[in-house]
GROMACS .gro file of C-alpha atoms in nm:
model
  489
    1MET     CA    1  -1.000  -2.535  -1.436
    2ALA     CA    2  -0.647  -2.404  -1.388
    3GLU     CA    3  -0.480  -2.525  -1.083
    4VAL     CA    4  -0.505  -2.207  -0.904
    5VAL     CA    5  -0.765  -1.975  -0.917
    6VAL     CA    6  -0.788  -1.592  -0.790
    7VAL     CA    7  -1.096  -1.436  -0.738
    8GLY     CA    8  -1.066  -1.002  -0.795
    9SER     CA    9  -0.760  -0.897  -1.010
   10GLY     CA   10  -0.682  -0.610  -0.771
   11PRO     CA   11  -0.305  -0.551  -0.750
   12ASN     CA   12  -0.293  -0.838  -0.452
   13GLY     CA   13  -0.486  -1.080  -0.650
   14LEU     CA   14  -0.252  -1.017  -0.996
   15ALA     CA   15   0.088  -1.053  -0.753
   16ALA     CA   16  -0.036  -1.371  -0.670
   17ALA     CA   17  -0.154  -1.462  -1.015
   18VAL     CA   18   0.174  -1.341  -1.116
   19ILE     CA   19   0.405  -1.579  -0.879
   20ALA     CA   20   0.215  -1.889  -0.891
   21ALA     CA   21   0.227  -1.880  -1.278
   22ARG     CA   22   0.645  -1.792  -1.228
   23ALA     CA   23   0.616  -2.151  -1.058
   24GLY     CA   24   0.486  -2.322  -1.361
   25LEU     CA   25   0.150  -2.346  -1.244
   26SER     CA   26  -0.155  -2.271  -1.479
   27VAL     CA   27  -0.347  -1.965  -1.326
   28ARG     CA   28  -0.680  -1.824  -1.419
   29VAL     CA   29  -0.778  -1.477  -1.275
   30LEU     CA   30  -1.153  -1.433  -1.243
   31GLU     CA   31  -1.262  -1.065  -1.233
   32ALA     CA   32  -1.683  -0.951  -1.169
   33GLN     CA   33  -1.590  -0.573  -1.333
   34ASP     CA   34  -1.579  -0.561  -1.682
   35GLN     CA   35  -1.197  -0.362  -1.610
   36PRO     CA   36  -0.947  -0.519  -1.442
   37GLY     CA   37  -0.737  -0.338  -1.204
   38GLY     CA   38  -0.948  -0.377  -0.870
   39GLY     CA   39  -0.806   0.001  -0.693
   40SER     CA   40  -0.573   0.043  -1.007
   41ARG     CA   41  -0.802   0.178  -1.255
   42THR     CA   42  -0.785   0.436  -1.496
   43ALA     CA   43  -1.155   0.562  -1.682
   44GLU     CA   44  -1.250   0.892  -1.840
   45LEU     CA   45  -1.488   0.947  -1.618
   46THR     CA   46  -1.590   1.319  -1.647
   47LEU     CA   47  -1.515   1.446  -2.029
   48PRO     CA   48  -1.336   1.256  -2.301
   49GLY     CA   49  -1.004   1.286  -2.308
   50PHE     CA   50  -0.936   1.324  -1.934
   51HIS     CA   51  -0.833   1.051  -1.760
   52HIS     CA   52  -0.911   0.973  -1.462
   53ASP     CA   53  -0.786   0.749  -1.189
   54VAL     CA   54  -1.089   0.566  -1.006
   55CYS     CA   55  -0.945   0.455  -0.698
   56ALA     CA   56  -0.566   0.460  -0.607
   57GLY     CA   57  -0.366   0.775  -0.789
   58ALA     CA   58  -0.046   0.830  -0.620
   59HIS     CA   59   0.166   0.551  -0.506
   60PRO     CA   60   0.465   0.575  -0.261
   61MET     CA   61   0.520   0.140  -0.247
   62ALA     CA   62   0.569   0.155  -0.674
   63LEU     CA   63   0.940   0.169  -0.611
   64ALA     CA   64   0.962   0.040  -0.277
   65SER     CA   65   0.724  -0.283  -0.205
   66PRO     CA   66   0.965  -0.556  -0.193
   67PHE     CA   67   0.701  -0.738  -0.451
   68PHE     CA   68   0.752  -0.426  -0.693
   69ARG     CA   69   1.133  -0.373  -0.609
   70ALA     CA   70   1.166  -0.781  -0.751
   71PHE     CA   71   0.871  -0.745  -1.042
   72ASP     CA   72   1.009  -0.438  -1.167
   73LEU     CA   73   0.762  -0.213  -1.305
   74THR     CA   74   0.945   0.006  -1.530
   75ALA     CA   75   1.124  -0.324  -1.669
   76HIS     CA   76   0.750  -0.415  -1.798
   77GLY     CA   77   0.697  -0.083  -1.951
   78VAL     CA   78   0.536   0.100  -1.654
   79ASP     CA   79   0.667   0.483  -1.688
   80LEU     CA   80   0.673   0.580  -1.330
   81LEU     CA   81   0.684   0.964  -1.287
   82THR     CA   82   0.801   1.138  -0.956
   83PRO     CA   83   0.675   1.496  -0.865
   84THR     CA   84   0.968   1.711  -0.740
   85ILE     CA   85   0.748   1.744  -0.394
   86SER     CA   86   0.593   1.434  -0.279
   87TYR     CA   87   0.341   1.627  -0.106
   88ALA     CA   88   0.229   1.897   0.040
   89HIS     CA   89  -0.042   2.077   0.318
   90PRO     CA   90  -0.125   2.426   0.263
   91LEU     CA   91  -0.251   2.653   0.531
   92ASP     CA   92  -0.429   2.976   0.577
   93GLY     CA   93  -0.232   3.253   0.506
   94GLY     CA   94  -0.051   3.114   0.191
   95ILE     CA   95   0.190   2.897   0.378
   96ALA     CA   96   0.200   2.494   0.308
   97GLY     CA   97   0.444   2.236   0.465
   98LEU     CA   98   0.616   2.041   0.188
   99ALA     CA   99   0.740   1.738   0.163
  100TRP     CA  100   1.000   1.743  -0.079
  101ARG     CA  101   1.154   1.409  -0.215
  102ASN     CA  102   1.529   1.534  -0.067
  103LEU     CA  103   1.475   1.564   0.261
  104GLU     CA  104   1.709   1.855   0.340
  105SER     CA  105   1.481   2.090   0.126
  106THR     CA  106   1.236   1.998   0.351
  107VAL     CA  107   1.410   2.063   0.670
  108ALA     CA  108   1.514   2.389   0.525
  109ASP     CA  109   1.126   2.490   0.453
  110LEU     CA  110   1.061   2.414   0.757
  111GLY     CA  111   1.266   2.647   0.978
  112ARG     CA  112   1.307   2.600   1.373
  113ASP     CA  113   1.147   2.249   1.299
  114GLY     CA  114   1.366   2.147   1.044
  115PRO     CA  115   1.629   1.984   1.240
  116ALA     CA  116   1.320   1.770   1.397
  117TRP     CA  117   1.162   1.645   1.117
  118ARG     CA  118   1.574   1.575   0.978
  119GLU     CA  119   1.553   1.361   1.341
  120LEU     CA  120   1.280   1.217   1.299
  121PHE     CA  121   1.268   1.079   0.963
  122GLY     CA  122   1.672   1.077   0.869
  123PRO     CA  123   1.749   0.752   1.039
  124LEU     CA  124   1.429   0.581   0.866
  125VAL     CA  125   1.547   0.768   0.514
  126GLN     CA  126   1.909   0.621   0.510
  127HIS     CA  127   1.764   0.250   0.627
  128TRP     CA  128   1.415   0.296   0.400
  129PRO     CA  129   1.451  -0.071   0.247
  130GLU     CA  130   1.444  -0.194   0.561
  131VAL     CA  131   1.171   0.049   0.692
  132VAL     CA  132   0.974  -0.116   0.417
  133ASP     CA  133   1.085  -0.492   0.452
  134LEU     CA  134   0.937  -0.401   0.870
  135ALA     CA  135   0.591  -0.278   0.742
  136MET     CA  136   0.541  -0.477   0.466
  137SER     CA  137   0.599  -0.840   0.662
  138ASP     CA  138   0.314  -1.064   0.770
  139LEU     CA  139   0.327  -0.873   1.134
  140ARG     CA  140   0.387  -1.232   1.269
  141HIS     CA  141   0.765  -1.317   1.269
  142PRO     CA  142   1.051  -1.124   1.375
  143PRO     CA  143   1.208  -0.839   1.198
  144LEU     CA  144   1.529  -0.911   1.044
  145ARG     CA  145   1.661  -0.589   1.109
  146ILE     CA  146   1.673  -0.496   1.502
  147PRO     CA  147   1.786  -0.181   1.468
  148THR     CA  148   1.571  -0.033   1.191
  149ALA     CA  149   1.224  -0.181   1.424
  150VAL     CA  150   1.412  -0.014   1.724
  151ARG     CA  151   1.401   0.333   1.550
  152PHE     CA  152   1.079   0.303   1.410
  153GLY     CA  153   0.925   0.220   1.703
  154LEU     CA  154   1.042   0.449   1.926
  155ARG     CA  155   0.894   0.695   1.672
  156LEU     CA  156   0.620   0.507   1.644
  157LEU     CA  157   0.503   0.537   2.027
  158GLU     CA  158   0.644   0.905   2.062
  159GLN     CA  159   0.425   1.030   1.738
  160GLY     CA  160   0.114   0.803   1.910
  161SER     CA  161   0.094   0.958   2.255
  162PRO     CA  162   0.034   1.278   2.391
  163LEU     CA  163   0.439   1.350   2.350
  164TRP     CA  164   0.358   1.352   1.939
  165ASN     CA  165   0.401   1.747   1.964
  166ASN     CA  166   0.674   1.777   2.215
  167ARG     CA  167   0.942   1.805   1.918
  168PHE     CA  168   0.766   2.113   1.743
  169HIS     CA  169   0.761   2.420   1.792
  170ASP     CA  170   0.518   2.573   1.483
  171GLU     CA  171   0.178   2.451   1.334
  172VAL     CA  172   0.332   2.372   0.964
  173ALA     CA  173   0.580   2.043   1.049
  174PRO     CA  174   0.288   1.905   1.254
  175ALA     CA  175   0.029   1.910   1.017
  176LEU     CA  176   0.281   1.800   0.732
  177LEU     CA  177   0.307   1.505   0.912
  178THR     CA  178  -0.064   1.464   1.024
  179GLY     CA  179  -0.159   1.467   0.684
  180VAL     CA  180  -0.011   1.169   0.595
  181ALA     CA  181  -0.084   0.974   0.886
  182THR     CA  182  -0.492   1.032   0.845
  183HIS     CA  183  -0.475   0.836   0.472
  184ALA     CA  184  -0.540   0.590   0.756
  185ILE     CA  185  -0.923   0.726   0.806
  186THR     CA  186  -0.852   0.733   1.198
  187GLN     CA  187  -0.742   0.936   1.478
  188PRO     CA  188  -0.397   1.043   1.362
  189ARG     CA  189  -0.270   1.024   1.681
  190ALA     CA  190  -0.342   0.642   1.705
  191LEU     CA  191  -0.062   0.384   1.620
  192PRO     CA  192  -0.166   0.214   1.301
  193ALA     CA  193  -0.211   0.580   1.139
  194VAL     CA  194   0.148   0.686   1.280
  195GLY     CA  195   0.281   0.407   1.141
  196ALA     CA  196   0.150   0.453   0.820
  197ALA     CA  197   0.291   0.812   0.866
  198LEU     CA  198   0.652   0.726   0.937
  199LEU     CA  199   0.625   0.427   0.653
  200LEU     CA  200   0.447   0.730   0.391
  201GLY     CA  201   0.706   1.021   0.476
  202THR     CA  202   1.025   0.779   0.453
  203LEU     CA  203   0.919   0.704   0.151
  204ALA     CA  204   0.820   1.074   0.042
  205HIS     CA  205   1.226   1.150   0.102
  206ALA     CA  206   1.365   0.830  -0.059
  207GLY     CA  207   1.206   0.824  -0.409
  208GLY     CA  208   0.895   0.980  -0.379
  209TRP     CA  209   0.564   0.907  -0.459
  210VAL     CA  210   0.529   0.800  -0.805
  211ILE     CA  211   0.246   0.874  -1.078
  212PRO     CA  212   0.199   0.600  -1.374
  213ARG     CA  213   0.220   0.783  -1.682
  214GLY     CA  214  -0.107   0.754  -1.852
  215GLY     CA  215  -0.290   0.619  -1.547
  216SER     CA  216  -0.293   0.385  -1.229
  217GLN     CA  217  -0.419   0.112  -1.482
  218ALA     CA  218  -0.095   0.135  -1.573
  219ILE     CA  219   0.063  -0.082  -1.312
  220PRO     CA  220  -0.214  -0.423  -1.357
  221ASN     CA  221  -0.186  -0.350  -1.728
  222ALA     CA  222   0.232  -0.492  -1.682
  223MET     CA  223   0.151  -0.727  -1.387
  224ILE     CA  224  -0.162  -0.897  -1.687
  225ALA     CA  225   0.089  -0.856  -1.957
  226GLU     CA  226   0.365  -1.079  -1.740
  227LEU     CA  227   0.077  -1.343  -1.677
  228GLU     CA  228  -0.030  -1.403  -1.983
  229ARG     CA  229   0.288  -1.466  -2.100
  230LEU     CA  230   0.358  -1.719  -1.867
  231GLY     CA  231   0.052  -1.869  -1.981
  232GLY     CA  232  -0.222  -1.792  -1.762
  233GLU     CA  233  -0.532  -1.580  -1.786
  234ILE     CA  234  -0.794  -1.327  -1.693
  235VAL     CA  235  -1.132  -1.353  -1.750
  236THR     CA  236  -1.347  -1.037  -1.689
  237GLY     CA  237  -1.736  -0.941  -1.599
  238HIS     CA  238  -1.696  -1.334  -1.406
  239ARG     CA  239  -1.864  -1.272  -1.075
  240VAL     CA  240  -1.814  -1.576  -0.865
  241ASP     CA  241  -2.118  -1.682  -0.671
  242ASP     CA  242  -2.080  -1.998  -0.561
  243PHE     CA  243  -1.740  -2.207  -0.479
  244ALA     CA  244  -1.891  -2.495  -0.655
  245GLU     CA  245  -1.740  -2.369  -0.942
  246LEU     CA  246  -1.430  -2.333  -0.775
  247ALA     CA  247  -1.381  -2.670  -0.653
  248THR     CA  248  -1.177  -2.796  -0.918
  249ALA     CA  249  -0.871  -2.568  -0.861
  250ARG     CA  250  -0.619  -2.677  -0.610
  251ALA     CA  251  -0.580  -2.379  -0.502
  252VAL     CA  252  -0.806  -2.049  -0.490
  253LEU     CA  253  -0.703  -1.736  -0.398
  254PHE     CA  254  -0.986  -1.468  -0.268
  255ASP     CA  255  -0.849  -1.104  -0.354
  256THR     CA  256  -1.168  -1.021  -0.151
  257SER     CA  257  -1.310  -0.874   0.138
  258PRO     CA  258  -1.404  -1.100   0.422
  259ALA     CA  259  -1.769  -1.015   0.354
  260GLU     CA  260  -1.737  -1.156  -0.038
  261LEU     CA  261  -1.550  -1.462   0.111
  262LEU     CA  262  -1.870  -1.507   0.345
  263ARG     CA  263  -2.122  -1.430   0.030
  264VAL     CA  264  -1.958  -1.731  -0.190
  265ALA     CA  265  -1.842  -1.955   0.058
  266GLY     CA  266  -2.072  -1.961   0.282
  267ASP     CA  267  -2.160  -2.257   0.480
  268ARG     CA  268  -1.861  -2.463   0.332
  269LEU     CA  269  -1.704  -2.244   0.629
  270PRO     CA  270  -1.704  -2.360   0.965
  271PRO     CA  271  -1.920  -2.153   1.219
  272ARG     CA  272  -1.663  -2.034   1.400
  273TYR     CA  273  -1.470  -1.915   1.145
  274ARG     CA  274  -1.791  -1.787   0.964
  275ASN     CA  275  -1.887  -1.578   1.290
  276SER     CA  276  -1.533  -1.451   1.357
  277LEU     CA  277  -1.527  -1.274   1.032
  278GLY     CA  278  -1.833  -1.161   1.013
  279ARG     CA  279  -1.735  -0.953   1.324
  280PHE     CA  280  -1.455  -0.778   1.059
  281ARG     CA  281  -1.512  -0.416   1.151
  282TYR     CA  282  -1.528  -0.164   0.848
  283GLY     CA  283  -1.414   0.179   0.897
  284GLY     CA  284  -1.468   0.546   0.761
  285ALA     CA  285  -1.480   0.599   0.441
  286ALA     CA  286  -1.447   0.834   0.085
  287CYS     CA  287  -1.669   1.025  -0.133
  288LYS     CA  288  -1.433   1.014  -0.442
  289VAL     CA  289  -1.517   1.363  -0.700
  290ASP     CA  290  -1.276   1.407  -1.009
  291PHE     CA  291  -1.305   1.710  -1.204
  292ALA     CA  292  -1.213   1.802  -1.529
  293LEU     CA  293  -1.013   2.161  -1.518
  294SER     CA  294  -0.938   2.403  -1.740
  295GLY     CA  295  -0.584   2.497  -1.614
  296PRO     CA  296  -0.377   2.424  -1.320
  297VAL     CA  297  -0.499   2.459  -0.965
  298PRO     CA  298  -0.405   2.822  -0.853
  299TRP     CA  299  -0.271   2.743  -0.538
  300THR     CA  300  -0.188   3.039  -0.298
  301ALA     CA  301   0.066   2.873  -0.086
  302PRO     CA  302   0.413   2.834  -0.342
  303GLY     CA  303   0.514   2.504  -0.374
  304CYS     CA  304   0.174   2.372  -0.385
  305GLU     CA  305   0.198   2.345  -0.780
  306LEU     CA  306   0.497   2.101  -0.818
  307ALA     CA  307   0.323   1.901  -0.532
  308GLY     CA  308   0.177   1.524  -0.660
  309THR     CA  309  -0.031   1.499  -0.379
  310LEU     CA  310  -0.185   1.754  -0.120
  311HIS     CA  311  -0.370   1.710   0.172
  312LEU     CA  312  -0.633   1.960   0.258
  313VAL     CA  313  -0.784   2.006   0.626
  314GLY     CA  314  -0.572   2.280   0.806
  315THR     CA  315  -0.401   2.238   1.129
  316ARG     CA  316  -0.323   1.894   1.333
  317ALA     CA  317  -0.584   2.022   1.486
  318GLU     CA  318  -0.861   2.098   1.242
  319ALA     CA  319  -0.723   1.740   1.110
  320MET     CA  320  -0.817   1.581   1.509
  321HIS     CA  321  -1.162   1.750   1.488
  322ALA     CA  322  -1.243   1.654   1.121
  323GLU     CA  323  -1.173   1.240   1.190
  324ARG     CA  324  -1.365   1.250   1.542
  325ARG     CA  325  -1.665   1.341   1.364
  326ILE     CA  326  -1.568   1.028   1.134
  327ALA     CA  327  -1.525   0.806   1.326
  328ALA     CA  328  -1.859   0.926   1.522
  329GLY     CA  329  -2.058   0.846   1.237
  330GLU     CA  330  -2.099   1.242   1.113
  331PHE     CA  331  -1.938   1.468   0.839
  332ALA     CA  332  -1.701   1.760   0.917
  333GLU     CA  333  -1.798   2.099   0.744
  334ARG     CA  334  -1.435   2.088   0.682
  335PRO     CA  335  -1.363   1.696   0.554
  336TYR     CA  336  -1.011   1.590   0.514
  337VAL     CA  337  -0.953   1.580   0.140
  338LEU     CA  338  -0.694   1.438  -0.030
  339ALA     CA  339  -0.588   1.538  -0.345
  340ILE     CA  340  -0.369   1.442  -0.667
  341GLN     CA  341  -0.285   1.633  -0.948
  342PRO     CA  342  -0.068   1.415  -1.186
  343GLY     CA  343  -0.022   1.717  -1.482
  344VAL     CA  344   0.269   1.802  -1.266
  345VAL     CA  345   0.450   1.504  -1.401
  346ASP     CA  346   0.201   1.357  -1.698
  347THR     CA  347   0.065   1.577  -1.960
  348THR     CA  348  -0.113   1.288  -2.125
  349ARG     CA  349  -0.356   1.263  -1.839
  350ALA     CA  350  -0.591   1.566  -2.021
  351PRO     CA  351  -0.567   1.764  -2.337
  352GLU     CA  352  -0.331   2.023  -2.396
  353GLY     CA  353  -0.390   2.292  -2.144
  354LYS     CA  354  -0.605   2.133  -1.932
  355HIS     CA  355  -0.610   1.911  -1.638
  356THR     CA  356  -0.749   1.682  -1.402
  357PHE     CA  357  -0.774   1.682  -1.083
  358TYR     CA  358  -0.840   1.378  -0.826
  359THR     CA  359  -0.977   1.434  -0.460
  360TYR     CA  360  -1.147   1.202  -0.212
  361ALA     CA  361  -1.298   1.342   0.135
  362HIS     CA  362  -1.337   1.108   0.443
  363VAL     CA  363  -1.721   1.068   0.539
  364PRO     CA  364  -1.900   0.818   0.762
  365ASN     CA  365  -1.922   0.417   0.633
  366GLY     CA  366  -2.227   0.377   0.367
  367SER     CA  367  -2.274   0.752   0.316
  368ASP     CA  368  -2.477   0.822   0.013
  369ARG     CA  369  -2.398   1.193   0.040
  370ASP     CA  370  -2.280   1.379  -0.275
  371ILE     CA  371  -2.005   1.653  -0.074
  372SER     CA  372  -1.855   1.751  -0.354
  373GLU     CA  373  -1.942   2.151  -0.302
  374ALA     CA  374  -1.762   2.048   0.054
  375VAL     CA  375  -1.469   1.936  -0.148
  376ILE     CA  376  -1.480   2.259  -0.343
  377ALA     CA  377  -1.489   2.468  -0.045
  378GLN     CA  378  -1.151   2.326   0.094
  379VAL     CA  379  -0.972   2.358  -0.201
  380GLU     CA  380  -1.087   2.683  -0.254
  381ARG     CA  381  -0.985   2.785   0.059
  382PHE     CA  382  -0.652   2.734   0.001
  383ALA     CA  383  -0.683   2.775  -0.423
  384PRO     CA  384  -0.930   3.104  -0.467
  385GLY     CA  385  -1.082   3.091  -0.831
  386PHE     CA  386  -1.052   2.703  -0.842
  387ARG     CA  387  -1.483   2.641  -0.896
  388ASP     CA  388  -1.393   2.914  -1.187
  389LEU     CA  389  -1.179   2.628  -1.358
  390ILE     CA  390  -1.417   2.317  -1.372
  391LEU     CA  391  -1.542   2.185  -1.650
  392ALA     CA  392  -1.699   1.900  -1.516
  393LYS     CA  393  -1.680   1.685  -1.238
  394HIS     CA  394  -1.785   1.324  -1.134
  395VAL     CA  395  -1.922   1.231  -0.809
  396THR     CA  396  -1.905   0.844  -0.635
  397PRO     CA  397  -2.039   0.886  -0.301
  398ALA     CA  398  -1.902   0.608  -0.043
  399ALA     CA  399  -2.221   0.427  -0.079
  400PHE     CA  400  -2.156   0.385  -0.429
  401LEU     CA  401  -1.779   0.232  -0.417
  402PRO     CA  402  -1.884  -0.108  -0.390
  403ALA     CA  403  -2.027  -0.109  -0.720
  404HIS     CA  404  -1.670  -0.012  -0.876
  405ASN     CA  405  -1.470  -0.261  -0.639
  406ALA     CA  406  -1.691  -0.490  -0.386
  407ASN     CA  407  -1.372  -0.496  -0.136
  408TYR     CA  408  -1.454  -0.117  -0.081
  409ILE     CA  409  -1.735  -0.213   0.214
  410GLY     CA  410  -1.994   0.102   0.283
  411GLY     CA  411  -1.670   0.281   0.077
  412ASP     CA  412  -1.409   0.203   0.288
  413ILE     CA  413  -1.091   0.196   0.096
  414SER     CA  414  -0.890   0.052   0.298
  415ALA     CA  415  -1.061  -0.251   0.309
  416GLY     CA  416  -1.119  -0.272   0.710
  417ALA     CA  417  -1.142  -0.041   0.971
  418MET     CA  418  -0.765   0.083   1.080
  419THR     CA  419  -0.786  -0.002   1.406
  420LEU     CA  420  -0.503  -0.112   1.637
  421ARG     CA  421  -0.652  -0.485   1.674
  422GLN     CA  422  -0.724  -0.478   1.281
  423THR     CA  423  -0.406  -0.401   1.196
  424ALA     CA  424  -0.226  -0.699   1.382
  425PHE     CA  425  -0.497  -0.922   1.338
  426ARG     CA  426  -0.646  -0.859   0.976
  427PRO     CA  427  -0.900  -1.072   0.959
  428LEU     CA  428  -0.878  -1.246   1.259
  429ALA     CA  429  -0.642  -1.351   1.544
  430ARG     CA  430  -0.463  -1.709   1.405
  431TRP     CA  431  -0.132  -1.785   1.330
  432ASN     CA  432  -0.183  -1.798   0.942
  433PRO     CA  433  -0.423  -1.454   0.876
  434TYR     CA  434  -0.440  -1.640   0.455
  435SER     CA  435  -0.542  -1.940   0.551
  436THR     CA  436  -0.897  -2.064   0.585
  437PRO     CA  437  -1.055  -2.368   0.687
  438ILE     CA  438  -1.146  -2.511   0.354
  439PRO     CA  439  -0.851  -2.665   0.212
  440GLY     CA  440  -0.665  -2.460  -0.057
  441THR     CA  441  -0.883  -2.171   0.025
  442TYR     CA  442  -0.655  -1.823   0.146
  443LEU     CA  443  -0.733  -1.483   0.183
  444CYS     CA  444  -0.473  -1.228  -0.016
  445SER     CA  445  -0.671  -0.905  -0.001
  446SER     CA  446  -0.628  -0.610   0.174
  447SER     CA  447  -0.812  -0.707   0.446
  448THR     CA  448  -0.490  -0.944   0.572
  449PRO     CA  449  -0.161  -0.816   0.641
  450PRO     CA  450   0.010  -0.571   0.575
  451GLY     CA  451  -0.292  -0.408   0.488
  452PRO     CA  452  -0.413  -0.166   0.260
  453GLY     CA  453  -0.227   0.026  -0.073
  454VAL     CA  454  -0.100  -0.080  -0.404
  455HIS     CA  455   0.212  -0.302  -0.301
  456GLY     CA  456   0.078  -0.626  -0.410
  457MET     CA  457   0.242  -0.781  -0.030
  458PRO     CA  458  -0.097  -0.945   0.078
  459GLY     CA  459  -0.047  -1.163  -0.244
  460LEU     CA  460   0.295  -1.250  -0.226
  461HIS     CA  461   0.262  -1.380   0.147
  462ALA     CA  462  -0.047  -1.553   0.156
  463THR     CA  463   0.095  -1.741  -0.253
  464ARG     CA  464   0.401  -1.803  -0.011
  465HIS     CA  465   0.185  -2.015   0.210
  466MET     CA  466  -0.008  -2.203  -0.099
  467LEU     CA  467   0.313  -2.305  -0.284
  468ARG     CA  468   0.405  -2.436  -0.015
  469THR     CA  469   0.119  -2.586   0.186
  470ARG     CA  470  -0.061  -2.709  -0.181
  471PHE     CA  471   0.230  -2.764  -0.410
  472GLY     CA  472   0.538  -2.795  -0.222
  473ILE     CA  473   0.717  -2.571  -0.407
  474VAL     CA  474   0.941  -2.424  -0.097
  475THR     CA  475   1.138  -2.127  -0.338
  476GLU     CA  476   1.069  -1.794  -0.207
  477PRO     CA  477   0.823  -1.568  -0.420
  478LEU     CA  478   1.042  -1.299  -0.453
  479ASP     CA  479   1.357  -1.549  -0.570
  480LEU     CA  480   1.020  -1.673  -0.822
  481LEU     CA  481   1.021  -1.354  -0.947
  482ARG     CA  482   1.367  -1.259  -1.006
  483GLY     CA  483   1.381  -1.582  -1.230
  484ALA     CA  484   1.507  -1.884  -0.952
  485ALA     CA  485   1.334  -2.221  -1.096
  486PRO     CA  486   1.093  -2.353  -0.840
  487ALA     CA  487   1.216  -2.621  -0.592
  488TYR     CA  488   1.031  -2.860  -0.416
  489HIS     CA  489   1.040  -3.005  -0.073
   0.00000   0.00000   0.00000
């Protein structure tokens, strides 16, 4: 048995595995699925030659997260393609909010709300690495850059309060901001949603939301190649059912949901900790619908054809209404739909002249309903004629998402409800959220801080604790990634 075993091969588990291998430890990754990658996989879901991202599709953090900045995906052969427009938010009447990579282009498009957008995002874009470091921390230590933390905090409080409309005059800018906030599958004015909007909105103007050439699978493939170069091993098709098979490892990291840790570790966990994990809440879910298209989506609003990602829900009020329905366990007649059109930058995803189109819509947790007709209607609302382009579709209702990724309980792609409490205290209230009562056993999934996204940071934070407490290695994980030799205390 290897010194370090990682259960799960998502980006967080692979981040932990690569760091441990860089520290000179023997590492084995165990993955239940036949294909590694967790939330970053690519497959031919519709027709031969059409390559669809199974879970994550666009990657705001691939250039920005501290882990990936140190790992350097580009140096490991991943071709990260950047759409001219990071995300778009069409509205009725053939207009749309456009988040250009260039902040001033966005300001110019927003008319009289442009200066307010500049004032909201300009200082954050100027200091974007500090914003990312703040948001991607373990949420347990004071920020290193107090002025940036203050700027971020003041904007968070404004947009998370009844003041959120005060700076805007028209419909487009608030809708553009609300669309990105609703990624969190919770009320767009909730503080965790606003925090996500400020972070992702900043990155939209500070490098863009990249799309990997060939599909999201390129990201875990690069990490696996590095792990294997360092002597690590990945075993696919291996579902861990009993903690006993892990007991000889000096350290075990679970890139899984708390529910999976409970299933595997069972009575080895003390009752109090077990009960606390059992109270961890899972939130609203997603129904994934992938399309093979005979041509590009015929958007009515100019600029949408250049966007990698689009948020299809309408006005800020419509987004609020749709998310209230989901929170109440009901379906929205016009659901929030997140769409990605990789073909705007990547011609390898489909046969020549054809396109893949990625969508998911928010639904109640555990839903087994196929809502592809509601998705198509939302796209048709902003792109009449879309239906005529459909060659094939592939639907994964929320209840079936765990079959692809066991961390998505009931189809919750955030791996835990994004409430204020569960953002600050994931998965439970304790100073070290990564350690467990089983010596040498850690959680490193998106159910721990800083939460969901393809950024590797839960794996990095958990591995820092693991290296120090189990192996006496005090070298910072980011320094190990940059080539530093491990130092011991």
